[in-house]
Amino acid sequence: MIIKKAELETVCGITSKLPEHTRFEFAFSGKSNVGKSSLINALMNRKSLARTSSQPGKTQTINFYNINDDLYFVDLPGYGYAKVSLEAKEKWGKMIERYLKKSQVLQIVFLLVDIRHEPSENDRTMFQWIVYNGYHPVIIATKLDKLKRSQVAKHVKMLREGLGMEKQDILIPFSAETKQGRDEIWELIEHIMDSRNETVQETF
């Protein structure tokens, strides 16, 4: 997709009303510092629209990015950061749950996991929680450039088994440095948009 427009349009806090519109939404979830902002920037062809930070737990809101007036990227708060209070974690959890249950146009939840390590307890919980809420998460295995090429297959298998993924579940290795995986993610997004639009047209 050629990105002609990409802008942060809506920021929702804990008590904010979620935006209502008919455009497709694609949500991004993941542990703090797993590379969510870097992935979103890479997909939007922007260097710093989604704010990256070396300080984990920075995203404390749900951020809606308008892409070409055609779809939205939805950046969900990062989870699993130890220095955040239990009360704050519970509020973020409720905020994410409210979004997953209320959005009428959410198509996919991309769950980002660091390819270098076994999935954490938080990663496994989030995976199961997304499934429980009625979605099949697409796993984006970040930090791909930190591995040797010969290690990739072994680590992909480790993630699939660690998360309890089914054979048909999708996992895409991604590097914010080399942009490897970017085209695959866009192909998936465009395929879903095309198939959903065809379904809508067939109902008329």
Coordinates of N, CA and C in Angstrom, one line a residue:
M1 N 0.8 -1.2 0.0 CA 0.0 0.0 0.0 C 0.9 1.2 0.0
I2 N 0.5 2.2 -0.8 CA 1.2 3.5 -0.9 C 0.6 4.4 0.2
I3 N 1.4 4.8 1.2 CA 0.9 5.6 2.3 C 1.0 7.1 1.9
K4 N -0.2 7.7 1.7 CA -0.3 9.1 1.3 C -0.6 9.9 2.6
K5 N -1.3 9.3 3.5 CA -1.6 10.0 4.8 C -1.5 9.1 5.9
A6 N -0.9 9.5 7.0 CA -0.8 8.7 8.2 C -0.7 9.7 9.4
E7 N -1.7 9.7 10.2 CA -1.7 10.7 11.3 C -2.4 10.1 12.6
L8 N -1.9 10.5 13.7 CA -2.5 10.2 15.0 C -3.8 11.0 15.1
E9 N -4.9 10.3 15.1 CA -6.2 11.0 15.0 C -6.9 11.1 16.4
T10 N -6.9 10.0 17.1 CA -7.6 9.9 18.4 C -6.8 9.2 19.4
V11 N -6.8 9.8 20.6 CA -6.1 9.2 21.8 C -7.2 8.9 22.9
C12 N -7.3 7.7 23.3 CA -8.3 7.3 24.3 C -7.7 6.9 25.6
G13 N -8.1 7.6 26.6 CA -7.7 7.2 28.0 C -8.7 6.2 28.6
I14 N -8.5 6.0 29.9 CA -9.3 5.0 30.5 C -10.8 5.3 30.5
T15 N -11.2 6.6 30.6 CA -12.6 7.0 30.6 C -13.1 7.5 29.3
S16 N -12.2 7.6 28.3 CA -12.6 8.1 27.0 C -13.6 7.2 26.2
K17 N -14.4 7.9 25.5 CA -15.4 7.1 24.6 C -14.6 6.7 23.3
L18 N -14.7 5.4 23.0 CA -14.0 4.9 21.8 C -14.6 5.5 20.5
P19 N -13.8 5.9 19.5 CA -14.3 6.5 18.3 C -15.3 5.5 17.6
E20 N -16.3 6.1 16.9 CA -17.2 5.3 16.1 C -17.1 5.7 14.7
H21 N -16.8 4.7 13.8 CA -16.6 4.9 12.4 C -16.8 3.5 11.7
T22 N -16.7 3.5 10.4 CA -16.9 2.2 9.7 C -15.7 1.7 9.0
R23 N -14.5 2.4 9.2 CA -13.3 1.9 8.6 C -12.7 0.7 9.4
F24 N -12.0 -0.2 8.7 CA -11.4 -1.3 9.4 C -10.3 -0.9 10.3
E25 N -10.2 -1.6 11.4 CA -9.2 -1.4 12.4 C -8.3 -2.6 12.6
F26 N -7.0 -2.4 12.7 CA -6.0 -3.4 12.9 C -5.2 -3.0 14.2
A27 N -5.3 -3.8 15.2 CA -4.7 -3.5 16.5 C -3.4 -4.1 16.8
F28 N -2.6 -3.5 17.6 CA -1.2 -3.9 17.9 C -1.1 -4.0 19.4
S29 N -0.7 -5.2 19.8 CA -0.5 -5.4 21.3 C 0.8 -6.1 21.5
G30 N 1.3 -5.9 22.7 CA 2.6 -6.5 23.0 C 3.2 -6.0 24.3
K31 N 4.2 -6.7 24.8 CA 4.9 -6.4 26.0 C 5.6 -5.0 25.9
S32 N 5.7 -4.3 26.9 CA 6.5 -3.0 26.9 C 7.9 -3.3 26.3
N33 N 8.3 -2.4 25.4 CA 9.6 -2.4 24.8 C 9.8 -3.6 23.8
V34 N 8.7 -4.2 23.3 CA 8.9 -5.3 22.3 C 9.0 -4.7 20.9
G35 N 8.8 -3.4 20.7 CA 9.0 -2.8 19.4 C 7.7 -2.5 18.7
K36 N 6.6 -2.2 19.4 CA 5.3 -1.9 18.8 C 5.4 -0.6 18.0
S37 N 5.9 0.5 18.7 CA 6.0 1.8 18.0 C 6.9 1.7 16.7
S38 N 8.0 1.0 16.8 CA 8.9 0.8 15.7 C 8.2 0.1 14.5
L39 N 7.4 -0.9 14.9 CA 6.7 -1.7 13.8 C 5.6 -0.8 13.1
I40 N 4.9 0.0 13.9 CA 3.8 0.8 13.4 C 4.5 1.9 12.5
N41 N 5.6 2.5 13.0 CA 6.3 3.5 12.1 C 6.7 2.9 10.8
A42 N 7.3 1.7 10.9 CA 7.8 1.0 9.7 C 6.6 0.8 8.7
L43 N 5.5 0.3 9.2 CA 4.3 0.1 8.3 C 3.8 1.4 7.7
M44 N 3.9 2.5 8.5 CA 3.4 3.8 8.0 C 4.4 4.5 7.2
N45 N 5.6 4.0 7.1 CA 6.7 4.7 6.4 C 7.0 6.0 7.0
R46 N 6.9 6.1 8.3 CA 7.2 7.3 9.1 C 8.3 7.0 10.1
K47 N 9.1 7.9 10.4 CA 10.2 7.7 11.3 C 9.8 7.8 12.8
S48 N 8.9 8.7 13.1 CA 8.6 8.9 14.5 C 7.2 9.3 14.8
L49 N 6.2 8.9 14.0 CA 4.8 9.3 14.2 C 4.3 8.5 15.5
A50 N 4.6 7.2 15.5 CA 4.3 6.5 16.8 C 5.6 6.7 17.7
R51 N 5.4 7.3 18.8 CA 6.5 7.6 19.7 C 7.2 6.4 20.3
T52 N 8.5 6.2 19.9 CA 9.3 5.2 20.5 C 9.9 5.7 21.8
S53 N 10.2 4.8 22.7 CA 10.8 5.2 23.9 C 11.6 4.1 24.5
S54 N 12.8 4.5 25.1 CA 13.6 3.4 25.9 C 13.0 3.2 27.2
Q55 N 12.0 4.0 27.6 CA 11.3 3.8 28.9 C 10.1 2.9 28.7
P56 N 10.1 1.7 29.2 CA 9.0 0.8 29.1 C 7.7 1.4 29.7
G57 N 6.6 1.0 29.3 CA 5.3 1.4 29.8 C 4.9 2.8 29.4
K58 N 5.5 3.3 28.3 CA 5.2 4.7 27.9 C 3.8 4.8 27.4
T59 N 3.3 3.8 26.6 CA 2.0 3.9 26.0 C 0.9 3.6 27.0
Q60 N 0.2 4.6 27.5 CA -0.8 4.4 28.5 C -2.2 4.7 28.0
T61 N -2.3 4.9 26.7 CA -3.6 5.2 26.1 C -3.7 4.3 24.9
I62 N -4.9 4.3 24.3 CA -5.2 3.6 23.0 C -5.1 4.6 21.9
N63 N -4.2 4.5 21.0 CA -3.9 5.5 20.0 C -4.4 5.0 18.6
F64 N -5.2 5.8 18.0 CA -5.8 5.5 16.7 C -5.1 6.3 15.6
Y65 N -4.4 5.6 14.7 CA -3.7 6.2 13.5 C -4.5 6.0 12.3
N66 N -4.9 7.1 11.7 CA -5.6 7.1 10.4 C -4.7 6.9 9.2
I67 N -4.9 5.9 8.5 CA -4.0 5.6 7.3 C -4.8 5.8 6.0
N68 N -4.5 6.8 5.3 CA -5.1 7.1 4.0 C -6.6 7.3 4.0
D69 N -7.2 7.6 5.2 CA -8.6 7.7 5.3 C -9.3 6.4 4.9
D70 N -8.6 5.3 5.1 CA -9.0 4.0 4.6 C -9.1 2.9 5.7
L71 N -8.2 3.1 6.7 CA -8.1 2.1 7.8 C -7.4 2.7 9.0
Y72 N -7.5 2.1 10.1 CA -6.9 2.6 11.3 C -5.9 1.5 11.9
F73 N -4.8 2.0 12.3 CA -3.9 1.2 13.2 C -4.2 1.6 14.6
V74 N -4.4 0.6 15.5 CA -4.8 0.9 16.9 C -3.7 0.4 17.8
D75 N -3.0 1.3 18.4 CA -1.8 1.0 19.3 C -2.3 0.8 20.7
L76 N -2.3 -0.4 21.2 CA -2.8 -0.7 22.6 C -1.7 -0.6 23.6
P77 N -2.0 -0.2 24.9 CA -1.0 -0.1 25.9 C -0.1 -1.4 26.0
G78 N 1.2 -1.2 26.2 CA 2.1 -2.3 26.5 C 1.8 -2.9 27.8
Y79 N 2.1 -4.2 28.0 CA 1.8 -4.9 29.2 C 3.1 -5.5 29.8
G80 N 3.0 -5.9 31.1 CA 4.1 -6.7 31.7 C 5.2 -5.9 32.2
Y81 N 5.1 -4.5 32.3 CA 6.2 -3.7 32.9 C 6.1 -3.7 34.4
A82 N 7.1 -4.2 35.0 CA 7.1 -4.5 36.5 C 6.9 -3.2 37.3
K83 N 7.5 -2.1 36.8 CA 7.5 -0.8 37.7 C 6.1 -0.1 37.7
V84 N 5.2 -0.6 36.8 CA 3.9 0.1 36.8 C 3.1 -0.6 38.0
S85 N 2.3 0.3 38.6 CA 1.5 -0.2 39.8 C 0.5 -1.2 39.3
L86 N 0.1 -2.1 40.3 CA -1.0 -3.1 40.0 C -2.3 -2.4 39.6
E87 N -2.6 -1.3 40.2 CA -3.8 -0.5 39.9 C -3.8 0.0 38.4
A88 N -2.6 0.5 38.0 CA -2.5 1.0 36.6 C -2.6 -0.2 35.7
K89 N -2.0 -1.4 36.0 CA -2.1 -2.5 35.1 C -3.5 -3.0 34.9
E90 N -4.3 -3.0 36.0 CA -5.7 -3.4 36.0 C -6.5 -2.4 35.1
K91 N -6.2 -1.1 35.2 CA -6.9 -0.1 34.4 C -6.6 -0.3 32.9
W92 N -5.3 -0.5 32.6 CA -4.9 -0.8 31.2 C -5.6 -2.0 30.7
G93 N -5.7 -3.1 31.6 CA -6.3 -4.3 31.2 C -7.8 -4.1 30.8
K94 N -8.4 -3.4 31.7 CA -9.9 -3.1 31.5 C -10.1 -2.3 30.2
M95 N -9.1 -1.3 29.9 CA -9.2 -0.5 28.8 C -9.1 -1.3 27.5
I96 N -8.1 -2.2 27.5 CA -7.9 -3.1 26.3 C -9.1 -4.0 26.1
E97 N -9.6 -4.6 27.2 CA -10.7 -5.5 27.2 C -12.0 -4.8 26.6
R98 N -12.2 -3.6 27.1 CA -13.3 -2.8 26.6 C -13.2 -2.6 25.1
Y99 N -12.0 -2.3 24.6 CA -11.8 -2.1 23.2 C -12.1 -3.3 22.4
L100 N -11.5 -4.5 22.8 CA -11.7 -5.7 22.1 C -13.2 -6.1 22.0
K101 N -13.9 -5.9 23.1 CA -15.3 -6.3 23.1 C -16.2 -5.3 22.4
K102 N -15.8 -4.0 22.3 CA -16.8 -3.0 21.8 C -16.5 -2.7 20.3
S103 N -15.3 -2.8 19.9 CA -15.0 -2.4 18.5 C -15.8 -3.3 17.5
Q104 N -16.5 -2.7 16.6 CA -17.3 -3.4 15.6 C -16.5 -3.6 14.3
V105 N -15.4 -3.0 14.2 CA -14.6 -3.0 12.9 C -13.2 -3.5 13.1
L106 N -12.9 -4.1 14.2 CA -11.6 -4.7 14.4 C -11.4 -5.9 13.6
Q107 N -10.4 -6.0 12.8 CA -10.2 -7.2 11.9 C -9.2 -8.2 12.5
I108 N -8.1 -7.6 13.0 CA -7.0 -8.5 13.4 C -6.3 -7.8 14.7
V109 N -5.9 -8.7 15.6 CA -5.0 -8.2 16.7 C -3.6 -8.8 16.4
F110 N -2.7 -7.9 16.1 CA -1.3 -8.4 16.0 C -0.6 -8.4 17.4
L111 N -0.1 -9.5 17.7 CA 0.5 -9.7 19.1 C 2.0 -9.8 18.8
L112 N 2.8 -8.8 19.3 CA 4.2 -8.8 19.1 C 4.9 -9.5 20.3
V113 N 5.8 -10.4 19.9 CA 6.6 -11.1 20.8 C 8.1 -11.1 20.4
D114 N 9.0 -11.0 21.3 CA 10.4 -10.9 21.0 C 10.9 -12.3 20.6
I115 N 11.4 -12.4 19.3 CA 11.8 -13.7 18.7 C 13.0 -14.3 19.5
R116 N 13.7 -13.6 20.2 CA 14.9 -14.1 20.9 C 14.7 -15.0 22.1
H117 N 13.5 -14.8 22.7 CA 13.2 -15.4 24.0 C 12.0 -16.3 24.0
E118 N 11.9 -17.2 24.9 CA 10.7 -18.0 25.1 C 9.6 -17.0 25.5
P119 N 8.3 -17.3 25.1 CA 7.2 -16.4 25.4 C 7.1 -16.3 27.0
S120 N 6.9 -15.1 27.5 CA 6.7 -14.9 28.9 C 5.3 -15.3 29.3
E121 N 5.1 -15.4 30.6 CA 3.8 -15.7 31.1 C 2.8 -14.7 30.6
N122 N 3.2 -13.4 30.6 CA 2.3 -12.3 30.1 C 2.0 -12.5 28.7
D123 N 3.0 -12.9 27.8 CA 2.7 -13.2 26.4 C 1.7 -14.3 26.3
R124 N 1.8 -15.4 27.0 CA 0.9 -16.5 26.9 C -0.5 -16.1 27.3
T125 N -0.5 -15.3 28.4 CA -1.8 -14.9 28.9 C -2.5 -14.0 27.9
M126 N -1.8 -13.1 27.3 CA -2.3 -12.1 26.3 C -2.8 -12.9 25.1
F127 N -2.1 -13.9 24.6 CA -2.5 -14.7 23.5 C -3.8 -15.4 23.8
Q128 N -3.9 -16.0 25.0 CA -5.1 -16.7 25.3 C -6.3 -15.7 25.5
W129 N -6.0 -14.6 26.0 CA -7.0 -13.6 26.3 C -7.6 -13.0 25.0
I130 N -6.7 -12.8 24.0 CA -7.2 -12.4 22.7 C -8.1 -13.4 22.0
V131 N -7.7 -14.7 22.1 CA -8.5 -15.8 21.6 C -9.8 -15.9 22.3
Y132 N -9.8 -15.7 23.6 CA -11.0 -15.7 24.5 C -12.0 -14.6 24.0
N133 N -11.4 -13.5 23.6 CA -12.3 -12.4 23.1 C -12.7 -12.5 21.7
G134 N -12.4 -13.7 21.0 CA -13.0 -14.0 19.7 C -12.1 -13.7 18.5
Y135 N -10.8 -13.5 18.8 CA -9.9 -13.2 17.7 C -8.8 -14.2 17.6
H136 N -8.3 -14.4 16.4 CA -7.1 -15.3 16.2 C -5.9 -14.3 16.0
P137 N -5.1 -14.2 17.1 CA -4.0 -13.2 17.0 C -3.0 -13.6 15.9
V138 N -2.4 -12.6 15.2 CA -1.3 -12.9 14.3 C -0.1 -12.5 15.1
I139 N 0.9 -13.4 15.2 CA 2.1 -13.1 16.0 C 3.1 -12.5 15.1
I140 N 3.6 -11.3 15.6 CA 4.8 -10.6 14.9 C 6.0 -10.9 15.8
A141 N 6.9 -11.6 15.3 CA 8.1 -12.0 16.1 C 9.2 -10.9 15.8
T142 N 9.3 -10.0 16.7 CA 10.2 -8.8 16.5 C 11.7 -9.1 16.8
K143 N 12.5 -8.1 16.6 CA 14.0 -8.2 16.8 C 14.6 -9.2 16.0
L144 N 14.1 -9.5 14.8 CA 14.6 -10.6 13.9 C 16.1 -10.3 13.6
D145 N 16.5 -9.1 13.5 CA 17.9 -8.8 13.1 C 18.9 -9.2 14.2
K146 N 18.4 -9.4 15.4 CA 19.3 -9.8 16.5 C 19.7 -11.3 16.5
L147 N 19.1 -12.0 15.6 CA 19.4 -13.5 15.4 C 20.2 -13.7 14.2
K148 N 21.0 -14.8 14.2 CA 21.7 -15.3 13.0 C 20.6 -16.0 12.2
R149 N 20.8 -16.0 10.9 CA 19.8 -16.6 10.0 C 19.6 -18.0 10.3
S150 N 20.6 -18.7 10.7 CA 20.5 -20.2 11.0 C 19.7 -20.4 12.3
Q151 N 19.5 -19.4 13.1 CA 18.7 -19.6 14.4 C 17.2 -19.3 14.2
V152 N 16.8 -18.7 13.1 CA 15.5 -18.2 13.0 C 14.4 -19.4 13.1
A153 N 14.6 -20.4 12.3 CA 13.6 -21.5 12.3 C 13.4 -22.1 13.7
K154 N 14.5 -22.3 14.5 CA 14.5 -22.9 15.8 C 13.7 -21.9 16.7
H155 N 13.9 -20.6 16.6 CA 13.2 -19.7 17.5 C 11.7 -19.5 17.1
V156 N 11.4 -19.6 15.8 CA 10.0 -19.6 15.4 C 9.3 -20.8 16.0
K157 N 9.9 -21.9 16.0 CA 9.3 -23.1 16.5 C 9.1 -23.0 18.0
M158 N 10.1 -22.4 18.7 CA 10.0 -22.1 20.2 C 8.8 -21.2 20.5
L159 N 8.6 -20.2 19.7 CA 7.5 -19.3 20.0 C 6.1 -20.0 19.7
R160 N 6.1 -20.7 18.6 CA 4.8 -21.4 18.3 C 4.4 -22.4 19.4
E161 N 5.4 -23.1 19.8 CA 5.1 -24.1 20.9 C 4.8 -23.4 22.2
G162 N 5.6 -22.4 22.5 CA 5.5 -21.7 23.8 C 4.1 -21.0 24.0
L163 N 3.6 -20.5 22.8 CA 2.3 -19.8 22.9 C 1.1 -20.8 22.7
G164 N 1.4 -22.0 22.3 CA 0.3 -23.0 22.0 C -0.4 -22.7 20.8
M165 N 0.3 -22.2 19.7 CA -0.3 -21.8 18.5 C -0.8 -23.1 17.7
E166 N -1.9 -22.9 17.0 CA -2.4 -24.0 16.1 C -1.6 -23.9 14.8
K167 N -1.7 -25.0 14.0 CA -0.9 -25.1 12.8 C -1.3 -23.9 11.8
Q168 N -2.6 -23.6 11.8 CA -3.0 -22.5 10.8 C -2.8 -21.1 11.3
D169 N -2.4 -20.9 12.6 CA -2.1 -19.6 13.1 C -0.9 -19.0 12.4
I170 N -0.9 -17.7 12.2 CA 0.1 -17.0 11.4 C 1.1 -16.4 12.3
L171 N 2.4 -16.6 12.0 CA 3.5 -15.9 12.7 C 4.4 -15.3 11.6
I172 N 4.7 -14.0 11.8 CA 5.6 -13.3 10.8 C 6.8 -12.7 11.5
P173 N 8.0 -13.2 11.2 CA 9.2 -12.6 11.8 C 9.4 -11.2 11.2
F174 N 9.8 -10.3 12.1 CA 9.9 -8.9 11.6 C 11.2 -8.2 12.2
S175 N 11.8 -7.3 11.4 CA 12.9 -6.5 11.9 C 12.7 -5.1 11.6
A176 N 12.7 -4.2 12.6 CA 12.5 -2.8 12.4 C 13.7 -2.2 11.7
E177 N 14.9 -2.9 11.9 CA 16.1 -2.4 11.2 C 16.1 -2.6 9.7
T178 N 15.8 -3.8 9.3 CA 15.9 -4.2 7.9 C 14.6 -4.1 7.2
K179 N 13.5 -4.0 8.0 CA 12.1 -4.0 7.5 C 11.7 -5.3 6.9
Q180 N 12.4 -6.4 7.2 CA 12.0 -7.7 6.8 C 10.7 -8.1 7.5
G181 N 9.7 -8.6 6.7 CA 8.4 -8.9 7.3 C 7.4 -7.8 7.0
R182 N 7.8 -6.6 6.7 CA 6.9 -5.5 6.5 C 5.9 -5.8 5.4
D183 N 6.5 -6.2 4.2 CA 5.6 -6.5 3.1 C 4.6 -7.6 3.4
E184 N 5.0 -8.6 4.1 CA 4.1 -9.7 4.5 C 2.9 -9.2 5.3
I185 N 3.2 -8.3 6.2 CA 2.2 -7.8 7.1 C 1.2 -7.0 6.3
W186 N 1.7 -6.2 5.4 CA 0.8 -5.4 4.5 C 0.0 -6.2 3.6
E187 N 0.6 -7.3 3.1 CA -0.1 -8.2 2.2 C -1.3 -8.8 2.9
L188 N -1.1 -9.2 4.2 CA -2.1 -9.8 5.0 C -3.2 -8.8 5.3
I189 N -2.9 -7.5 5.6 CA -3.9 -6.5 5.9 C -4.7 -6.2 4.6
E190 N -4.0 -6.1 3.5 CA -4.7 -5.8 2.2 C -5.6 -7.0 1.8
H191 N -5.2 -8.2 2.0 CA -6.0 -9.4 1.7 C -7.3 -9.4 2.5
I192 N -7.1 -9.1 3.8 CA -8.3 -9.0 4.7 C -9.3 -7.9 4.3
M193 N -8.7 -6.8 4.0 CA -9.6 -5.7 3.5 C -10.3 -6.0 2.2
D194 N -9.6 -6.6 1.3 CA -10.2 -7.0 0.0 C -11.3 -8.0 0.2
S195 N -11.1 -9.0 1.0 CA -12.0 -10.1 1.2 C -13.3 -9.6 2.0
R196 N -13.0 -8.7 2.9 CA -14.2 -8.1 3.7 C -15.0 -7.2 2.8
N197 N -14.4 -6.4 2.0 CA -15.1 -5.5 1.1 C -15.9 -6.3 0.1
E198 N -15.4 -7.4 -0.4 CA -16.1 -8.3 -1.3 C -17.3 -8.9 -0.7
T199 N -17.2 -9.3 0.6 CA -18.3 -9.8 1.4 C -19.4 -8.8 1.5
V200 N -19.0 -7.5 1.8 CA -20.0 -6.4 2.0 C -20.7 -6.2 0.7
Q201 N -20.0 -6.2 -0.4 CA -20.6 -5.9 -1.8 C -21.6 -7.1 -2.1
E202 N -21.3 -8.3 -1.7 CA -22.1 -9.4 -2.1 C -23.5 -9.4 -1.3
T203 N -23.5 -8.6 -0.2 CA -24.7 -8.5 0.6 C -25.7 -7.5 0.0
F204 N -25.2 -6.7 -0.9 CA -26.1 -5.7 -1.5 C -26.7 -6.2 -2.8

